[in-house]
Short mmCIF file of C-alpha atoms and ligand atoms in Angstrom, two decimals:
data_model
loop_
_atom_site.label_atom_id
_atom_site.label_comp_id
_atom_site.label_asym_id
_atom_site.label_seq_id
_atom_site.Cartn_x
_atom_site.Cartn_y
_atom_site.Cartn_z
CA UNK A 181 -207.07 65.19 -53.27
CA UNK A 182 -204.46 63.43 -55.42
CA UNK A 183 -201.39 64.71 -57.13
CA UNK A 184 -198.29 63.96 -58.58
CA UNK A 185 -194.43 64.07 -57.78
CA UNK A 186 -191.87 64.20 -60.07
CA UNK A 187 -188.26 63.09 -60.24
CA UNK A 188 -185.92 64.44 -62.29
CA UNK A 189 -182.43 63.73 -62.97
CA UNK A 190 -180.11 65.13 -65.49
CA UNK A 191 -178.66 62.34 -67.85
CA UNK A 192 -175.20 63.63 -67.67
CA UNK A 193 -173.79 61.18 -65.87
CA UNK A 194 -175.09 58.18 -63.76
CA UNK A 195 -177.06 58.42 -60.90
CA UNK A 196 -175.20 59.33 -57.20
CA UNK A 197 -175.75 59.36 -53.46
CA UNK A 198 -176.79 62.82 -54.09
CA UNK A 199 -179.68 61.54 -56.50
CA UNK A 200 -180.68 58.77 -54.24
CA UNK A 201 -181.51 60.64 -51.49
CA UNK A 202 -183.40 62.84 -53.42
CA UNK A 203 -185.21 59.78 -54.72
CA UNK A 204 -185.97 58.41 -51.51
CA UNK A 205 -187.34 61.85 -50.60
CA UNK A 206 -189.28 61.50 -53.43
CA UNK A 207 -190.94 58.27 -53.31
CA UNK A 208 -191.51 58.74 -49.28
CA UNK A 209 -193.43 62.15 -50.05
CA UNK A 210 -195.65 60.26 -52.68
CA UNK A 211 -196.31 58.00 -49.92
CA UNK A 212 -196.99 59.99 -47.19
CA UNK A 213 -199.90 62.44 -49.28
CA UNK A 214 -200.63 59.85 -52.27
CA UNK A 215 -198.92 60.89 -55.00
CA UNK A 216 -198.18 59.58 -58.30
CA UNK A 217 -194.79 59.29 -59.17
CA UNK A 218 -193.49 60.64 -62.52
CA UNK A 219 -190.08 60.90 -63.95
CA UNK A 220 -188.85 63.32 -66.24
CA UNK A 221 -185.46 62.81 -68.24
CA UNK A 222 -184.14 66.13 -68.35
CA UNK A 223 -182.24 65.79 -71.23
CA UNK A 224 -182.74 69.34 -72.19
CA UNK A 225 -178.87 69.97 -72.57
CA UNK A 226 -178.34 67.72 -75.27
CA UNK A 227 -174.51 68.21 -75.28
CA UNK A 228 -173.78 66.58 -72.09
CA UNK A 229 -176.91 64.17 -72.21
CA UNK A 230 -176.13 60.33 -72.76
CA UNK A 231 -177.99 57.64 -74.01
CA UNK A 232 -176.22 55.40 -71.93
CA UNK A 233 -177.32 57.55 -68.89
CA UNK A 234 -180.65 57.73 -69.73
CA UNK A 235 -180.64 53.99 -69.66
CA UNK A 236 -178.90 54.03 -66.91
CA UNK A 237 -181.43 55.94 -64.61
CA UNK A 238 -183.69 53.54 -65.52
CA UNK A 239 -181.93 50.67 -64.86
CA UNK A 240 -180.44 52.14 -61.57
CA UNK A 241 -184.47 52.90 -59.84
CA UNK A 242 -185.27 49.47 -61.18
CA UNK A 243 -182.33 47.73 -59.23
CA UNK A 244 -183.08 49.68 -56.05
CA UNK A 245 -186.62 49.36 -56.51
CA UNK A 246 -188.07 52.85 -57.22
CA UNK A 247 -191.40 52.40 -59.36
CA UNK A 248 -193.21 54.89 -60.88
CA UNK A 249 -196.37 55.74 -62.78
CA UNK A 250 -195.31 57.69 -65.67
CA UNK A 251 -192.49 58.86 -67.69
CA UNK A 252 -191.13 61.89 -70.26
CA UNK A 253 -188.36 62.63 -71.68
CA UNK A 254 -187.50 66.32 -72.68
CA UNK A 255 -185.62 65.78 -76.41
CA UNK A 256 -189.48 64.71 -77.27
CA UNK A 257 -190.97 67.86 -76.03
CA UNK A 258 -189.81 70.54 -78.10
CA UNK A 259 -193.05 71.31 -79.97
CA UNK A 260 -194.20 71.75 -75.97
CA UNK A 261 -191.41 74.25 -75.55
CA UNK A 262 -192.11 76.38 -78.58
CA UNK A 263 -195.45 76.95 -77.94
CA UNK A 264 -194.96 78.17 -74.61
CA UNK A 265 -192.07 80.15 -76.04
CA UNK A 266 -194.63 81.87 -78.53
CA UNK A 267 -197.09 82.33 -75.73
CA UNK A 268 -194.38 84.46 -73.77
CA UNK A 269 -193.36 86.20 -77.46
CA UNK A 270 -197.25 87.41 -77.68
CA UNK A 271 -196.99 89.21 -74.20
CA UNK A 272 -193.28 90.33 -75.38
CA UNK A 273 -191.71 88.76 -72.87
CA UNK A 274 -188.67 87.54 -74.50
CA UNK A 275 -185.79 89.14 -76.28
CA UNK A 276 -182.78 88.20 -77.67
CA UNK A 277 -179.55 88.98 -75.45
CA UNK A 278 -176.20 88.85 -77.43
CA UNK A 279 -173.59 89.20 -74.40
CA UNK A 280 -170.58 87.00 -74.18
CA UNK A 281 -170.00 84.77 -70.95
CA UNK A 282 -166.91 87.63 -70.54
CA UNK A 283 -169.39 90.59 -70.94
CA UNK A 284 -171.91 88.94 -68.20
CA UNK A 285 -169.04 88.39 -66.17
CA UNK A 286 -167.74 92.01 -66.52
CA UNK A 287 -171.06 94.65 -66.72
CA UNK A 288 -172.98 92.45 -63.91
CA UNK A 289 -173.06 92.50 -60.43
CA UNK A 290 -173.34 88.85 -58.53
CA UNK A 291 -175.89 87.93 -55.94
CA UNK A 292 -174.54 87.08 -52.79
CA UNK A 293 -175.02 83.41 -54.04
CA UNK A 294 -172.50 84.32 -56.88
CA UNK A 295 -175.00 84.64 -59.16
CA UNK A 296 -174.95 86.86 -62.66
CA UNK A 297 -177.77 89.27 -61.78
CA UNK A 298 -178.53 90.23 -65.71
CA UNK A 299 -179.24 93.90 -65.56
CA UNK A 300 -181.11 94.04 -69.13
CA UNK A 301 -178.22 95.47 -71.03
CA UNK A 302 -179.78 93.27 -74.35
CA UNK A 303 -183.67 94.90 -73.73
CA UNK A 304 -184.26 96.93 -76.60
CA UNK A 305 -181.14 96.55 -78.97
CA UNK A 306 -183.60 94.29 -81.44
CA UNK A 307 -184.32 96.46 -83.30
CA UNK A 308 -180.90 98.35 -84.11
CA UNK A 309 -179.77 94.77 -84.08
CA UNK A 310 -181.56 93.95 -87.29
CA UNK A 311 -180.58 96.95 -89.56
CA UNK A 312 -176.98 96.20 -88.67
CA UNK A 313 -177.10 92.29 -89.72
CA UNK A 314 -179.84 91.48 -91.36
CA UNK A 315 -181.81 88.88 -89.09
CA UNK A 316 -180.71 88.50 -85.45
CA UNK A 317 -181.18 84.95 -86.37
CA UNK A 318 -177.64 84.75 -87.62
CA UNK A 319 -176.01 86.39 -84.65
CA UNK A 320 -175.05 83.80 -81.61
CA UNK A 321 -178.03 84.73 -78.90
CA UNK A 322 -179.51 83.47 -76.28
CA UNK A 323 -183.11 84.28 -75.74
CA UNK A 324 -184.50 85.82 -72.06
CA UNK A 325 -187.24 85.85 -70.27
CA UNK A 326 -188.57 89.14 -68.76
CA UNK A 327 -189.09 88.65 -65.10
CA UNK A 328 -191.56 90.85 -63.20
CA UNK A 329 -190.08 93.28 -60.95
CA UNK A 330 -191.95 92.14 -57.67
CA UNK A 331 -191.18 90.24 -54.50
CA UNK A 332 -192.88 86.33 -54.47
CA UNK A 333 -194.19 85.26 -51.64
CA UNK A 334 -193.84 81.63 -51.77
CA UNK A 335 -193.52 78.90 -48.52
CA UNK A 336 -191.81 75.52 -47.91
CA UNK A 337 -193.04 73.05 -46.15
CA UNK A 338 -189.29 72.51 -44.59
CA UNK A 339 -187.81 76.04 -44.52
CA UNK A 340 -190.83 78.04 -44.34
CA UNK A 341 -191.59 81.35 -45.85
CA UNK A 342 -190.13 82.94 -48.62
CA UNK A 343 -190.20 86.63 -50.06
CA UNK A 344 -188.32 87.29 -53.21
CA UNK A 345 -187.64 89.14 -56.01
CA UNK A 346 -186.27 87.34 -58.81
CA UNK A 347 -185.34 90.70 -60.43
CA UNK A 348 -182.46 91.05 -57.88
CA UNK A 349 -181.53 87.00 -57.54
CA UNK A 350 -181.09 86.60 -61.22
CA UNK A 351 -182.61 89.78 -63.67
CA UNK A 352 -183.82 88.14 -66.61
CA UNK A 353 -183.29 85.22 -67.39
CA UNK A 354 -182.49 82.49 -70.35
CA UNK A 355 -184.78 80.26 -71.27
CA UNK A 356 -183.18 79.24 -74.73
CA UNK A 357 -179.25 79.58 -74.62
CA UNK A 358 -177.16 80.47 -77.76
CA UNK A 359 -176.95 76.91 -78.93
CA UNK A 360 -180.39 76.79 -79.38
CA UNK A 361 -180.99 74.73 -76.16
CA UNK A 362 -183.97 74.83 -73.63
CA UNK A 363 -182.39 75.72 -70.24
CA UNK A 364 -183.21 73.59 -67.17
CA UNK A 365 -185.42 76.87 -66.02
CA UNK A 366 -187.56 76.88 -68.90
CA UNK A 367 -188.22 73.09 -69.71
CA UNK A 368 -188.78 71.89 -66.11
CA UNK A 369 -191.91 74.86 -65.68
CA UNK A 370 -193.03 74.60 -68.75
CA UNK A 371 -193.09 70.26 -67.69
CA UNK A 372 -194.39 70.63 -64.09
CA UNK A 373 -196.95 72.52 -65.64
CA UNK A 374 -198.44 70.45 -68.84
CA UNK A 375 -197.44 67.48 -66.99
CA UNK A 376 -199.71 68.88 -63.84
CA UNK A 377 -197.02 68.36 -61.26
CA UNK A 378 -198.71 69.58 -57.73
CA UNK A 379 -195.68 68.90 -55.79
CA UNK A 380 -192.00 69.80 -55.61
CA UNK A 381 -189.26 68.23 -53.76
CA UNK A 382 -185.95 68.99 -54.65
CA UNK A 383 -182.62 69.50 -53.11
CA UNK A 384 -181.58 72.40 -51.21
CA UNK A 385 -179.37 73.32 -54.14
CA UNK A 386 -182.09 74.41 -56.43
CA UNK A 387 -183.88 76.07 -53.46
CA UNK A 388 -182.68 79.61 -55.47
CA UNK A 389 -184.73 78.63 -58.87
CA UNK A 390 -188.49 78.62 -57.20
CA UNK A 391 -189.07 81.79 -56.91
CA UNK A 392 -188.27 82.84 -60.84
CA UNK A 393 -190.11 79.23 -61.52
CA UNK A 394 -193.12 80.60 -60.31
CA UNK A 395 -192.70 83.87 -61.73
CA UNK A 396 -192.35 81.67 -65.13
CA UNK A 397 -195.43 79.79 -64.28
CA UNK A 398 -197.74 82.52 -63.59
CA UNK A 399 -196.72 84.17 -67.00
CA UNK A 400 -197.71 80.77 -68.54
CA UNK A 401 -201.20 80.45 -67.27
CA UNK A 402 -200.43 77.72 -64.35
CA UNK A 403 -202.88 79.09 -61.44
CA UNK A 404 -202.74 76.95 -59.11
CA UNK A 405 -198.96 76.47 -57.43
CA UNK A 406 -197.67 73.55 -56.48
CA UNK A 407 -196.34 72.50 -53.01
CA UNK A 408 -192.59 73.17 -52.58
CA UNK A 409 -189.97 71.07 -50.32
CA UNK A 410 -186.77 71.14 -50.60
CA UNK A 411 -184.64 68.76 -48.73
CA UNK A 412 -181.49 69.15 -47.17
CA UNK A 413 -178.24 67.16 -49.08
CA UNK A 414 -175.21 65.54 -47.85
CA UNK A 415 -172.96 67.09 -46.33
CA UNK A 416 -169.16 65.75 -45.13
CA UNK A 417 -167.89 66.10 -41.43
CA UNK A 418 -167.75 69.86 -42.26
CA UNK A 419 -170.84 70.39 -43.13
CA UNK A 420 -169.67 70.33 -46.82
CA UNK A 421 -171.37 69.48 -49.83
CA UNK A 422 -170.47 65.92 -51.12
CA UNK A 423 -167.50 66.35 -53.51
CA UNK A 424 -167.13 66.17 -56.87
CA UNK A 425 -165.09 62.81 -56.72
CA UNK A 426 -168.30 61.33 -54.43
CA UNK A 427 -170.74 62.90 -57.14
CA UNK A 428 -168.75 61.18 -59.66
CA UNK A 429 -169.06 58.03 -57.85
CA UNK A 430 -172.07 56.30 -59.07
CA UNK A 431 -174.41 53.83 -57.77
CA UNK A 432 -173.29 51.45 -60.35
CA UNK A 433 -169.88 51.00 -59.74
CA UNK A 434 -171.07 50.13 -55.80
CA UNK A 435 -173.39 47.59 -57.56
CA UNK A 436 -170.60 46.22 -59.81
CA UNK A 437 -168.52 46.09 -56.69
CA UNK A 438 -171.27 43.62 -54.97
CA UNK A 439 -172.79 46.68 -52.70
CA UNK A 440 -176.32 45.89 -52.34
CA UNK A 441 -179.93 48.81 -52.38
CA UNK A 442 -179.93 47.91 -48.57
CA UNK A 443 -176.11 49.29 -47.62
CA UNK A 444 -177.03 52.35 -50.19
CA UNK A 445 -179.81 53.17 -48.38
CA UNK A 446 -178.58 52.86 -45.06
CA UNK A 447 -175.37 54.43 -46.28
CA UNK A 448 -177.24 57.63 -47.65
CA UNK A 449 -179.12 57.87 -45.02
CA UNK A 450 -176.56 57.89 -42.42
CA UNK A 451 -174.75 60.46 -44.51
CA UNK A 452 -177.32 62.90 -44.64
CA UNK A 453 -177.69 62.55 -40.89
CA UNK A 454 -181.15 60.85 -41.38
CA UNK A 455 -179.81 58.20 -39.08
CA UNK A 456 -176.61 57.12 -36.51
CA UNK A 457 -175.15 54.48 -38.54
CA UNK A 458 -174.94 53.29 -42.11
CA UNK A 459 -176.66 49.58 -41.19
CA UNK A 460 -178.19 48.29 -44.13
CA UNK A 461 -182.01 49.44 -44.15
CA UNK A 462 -184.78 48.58 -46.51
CA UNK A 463 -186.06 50.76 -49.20
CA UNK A 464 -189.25 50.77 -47.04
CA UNK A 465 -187.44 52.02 -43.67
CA UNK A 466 -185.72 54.80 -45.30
CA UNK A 467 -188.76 56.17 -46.81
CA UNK A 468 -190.20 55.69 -42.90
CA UNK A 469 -187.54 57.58 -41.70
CA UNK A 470 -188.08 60.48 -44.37
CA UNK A 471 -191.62 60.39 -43.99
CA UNK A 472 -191.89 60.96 -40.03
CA UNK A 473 -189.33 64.35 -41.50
CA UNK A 474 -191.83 65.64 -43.79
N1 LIG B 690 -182.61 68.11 -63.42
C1 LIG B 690 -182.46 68.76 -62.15
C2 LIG B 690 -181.31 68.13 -61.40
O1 LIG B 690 -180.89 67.05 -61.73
C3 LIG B 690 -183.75 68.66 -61.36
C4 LIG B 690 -184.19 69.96 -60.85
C5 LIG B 690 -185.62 69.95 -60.30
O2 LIG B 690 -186.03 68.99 -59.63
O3 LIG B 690 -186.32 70.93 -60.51
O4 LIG B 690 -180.78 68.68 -60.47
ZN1 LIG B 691 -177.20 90.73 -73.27
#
């Protein structure tokens, strides 16, 4: 069998440690079972998205000598996303929710992750909606997908098995938000599945998404899953995620500064306790190192 990985960075700022070692998890998982590599721009948020960062991924896996097969970009894909929006509107899965950031905060309870668990306040108002304004079109919305009320059963090949029920980790949930932009949820299923992505490896920190991903998936005619890892991040000497001032510092300004791929690699490596010292390492060590892991 052959498949395909994808990576898939946000351009909202250059890439980081953080990304790097998700790259090199990447690239040594498409090594280890054959995959091709494809990278996805997820430029979906088109407020904080950059041309200059989108250049700058590029430029970035080029330097440190991360190749790939194929390439998309999201801002290109919105015919994509409005089909699969109608799809869901056929089966009435969607509906407008007018709530303020204040109200979410205030009529919803959290998850103990801290997330908003929607409780459906906005399911059913359409209609009253429309004889009080007119079209709902002119009222600020966001638009929200109806999840099934069920547990998935889902497994990683790191962590192991999962049963969850994305009615209780989230409710449901946006897929368009009131500025009339695809959220990360939406655009990156409705990608991994037109773009036939058969594996998934992420970081740890997006572990939460999968199981609503799926739910997504299934709704949108994707039968066959694909393989989920998610890999562990970096973490300071207490056990902390890396801070915003280290996410902020980007692989460039190391490269400006004369800091070559080899002392990134064995840097990030070393920092997410891959290895017990940051020696300089070759891009085809580190992926050794990650591969014996997966
Ligand atoms: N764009 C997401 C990020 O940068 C990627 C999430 C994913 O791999 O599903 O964190
Ligand atoms: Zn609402």
């Amino acid at each position: 069998m052959s498949g395909k990985i994808r990576f898939a960075p946000s351009p909202t700022g250059y890439l980081h440690e953080g990304h790097l070692l998700s790259a090199l998890y990447v690239w040594a998982a498409a090594k280890k079972w054959n995959l091709k590599i494809h990278l996805r721009i997820e430029d979906h948020d088109q407020s904080r998205a950059r041309p200059a960062y989108i250049e700058g991924i590029r430029e970035d896996l080029a330097w440190l000598g991360f190749h790939y097969d194929s390439e998309s970009i999201q801002s290109a894909r919105n015919e994509i996303y409005k089909a699969a929006l109608q799809k869901l509107e056929e089966k009435s899965l969607v509906y407008p929710c007018y709530c303020s950031r204040k109200q979410l905060l205030a009529e919803n309870p959290q998850s103990e992750t801290g997330e908003i668990v929607y409780q459906g306040k906005c399911f059913n108002v359409v209609g009253s909606r429309k004889s009080e304004v007119g079209s709902i079109d002119t009222v600020p919305h966001n638009l929200r997908f109806i999840v099934p009320d069920k547990v998935i059963d889902w497994h990683d090949l790191r962590l192991g098995d999962f049963h969850e029920n994305p009615k209780l980790q989230c409710g449901d949930f946006p897929i368009r938000d009131r500025d009339n932009q695809w959220t990360y949820q939406f655009a990156a299923c409705v990608d991994d599945i037109d773009e036939n992505i058969t594996h998934i490896v992420r970081g740890e920190d997006i572990r939460n998404s999968t199981a609503r991903q799926i739910a997504l998936m299934e709704v949108l005619g994707r039968t066959e899953r694909p393989i989920y890892l998610h890999h562990p991040l970096i973490v300071d000497e207490n056990n902390k995620k890396l801070s915003k001032r280290e996410l902020a510092h980007s692989l460039r300004q190391d490269k400006e500064a004369g800091i070559t791929p080899e002392m990134l690699f064995g840097r990030v490596c070393f920092k997410a306790r891959l290895t017990e010292s940051d020696t300089p390492i070759t891009l085809v060590n580190a992926m050794s190192i990650i591969m014996e892991r997966l």
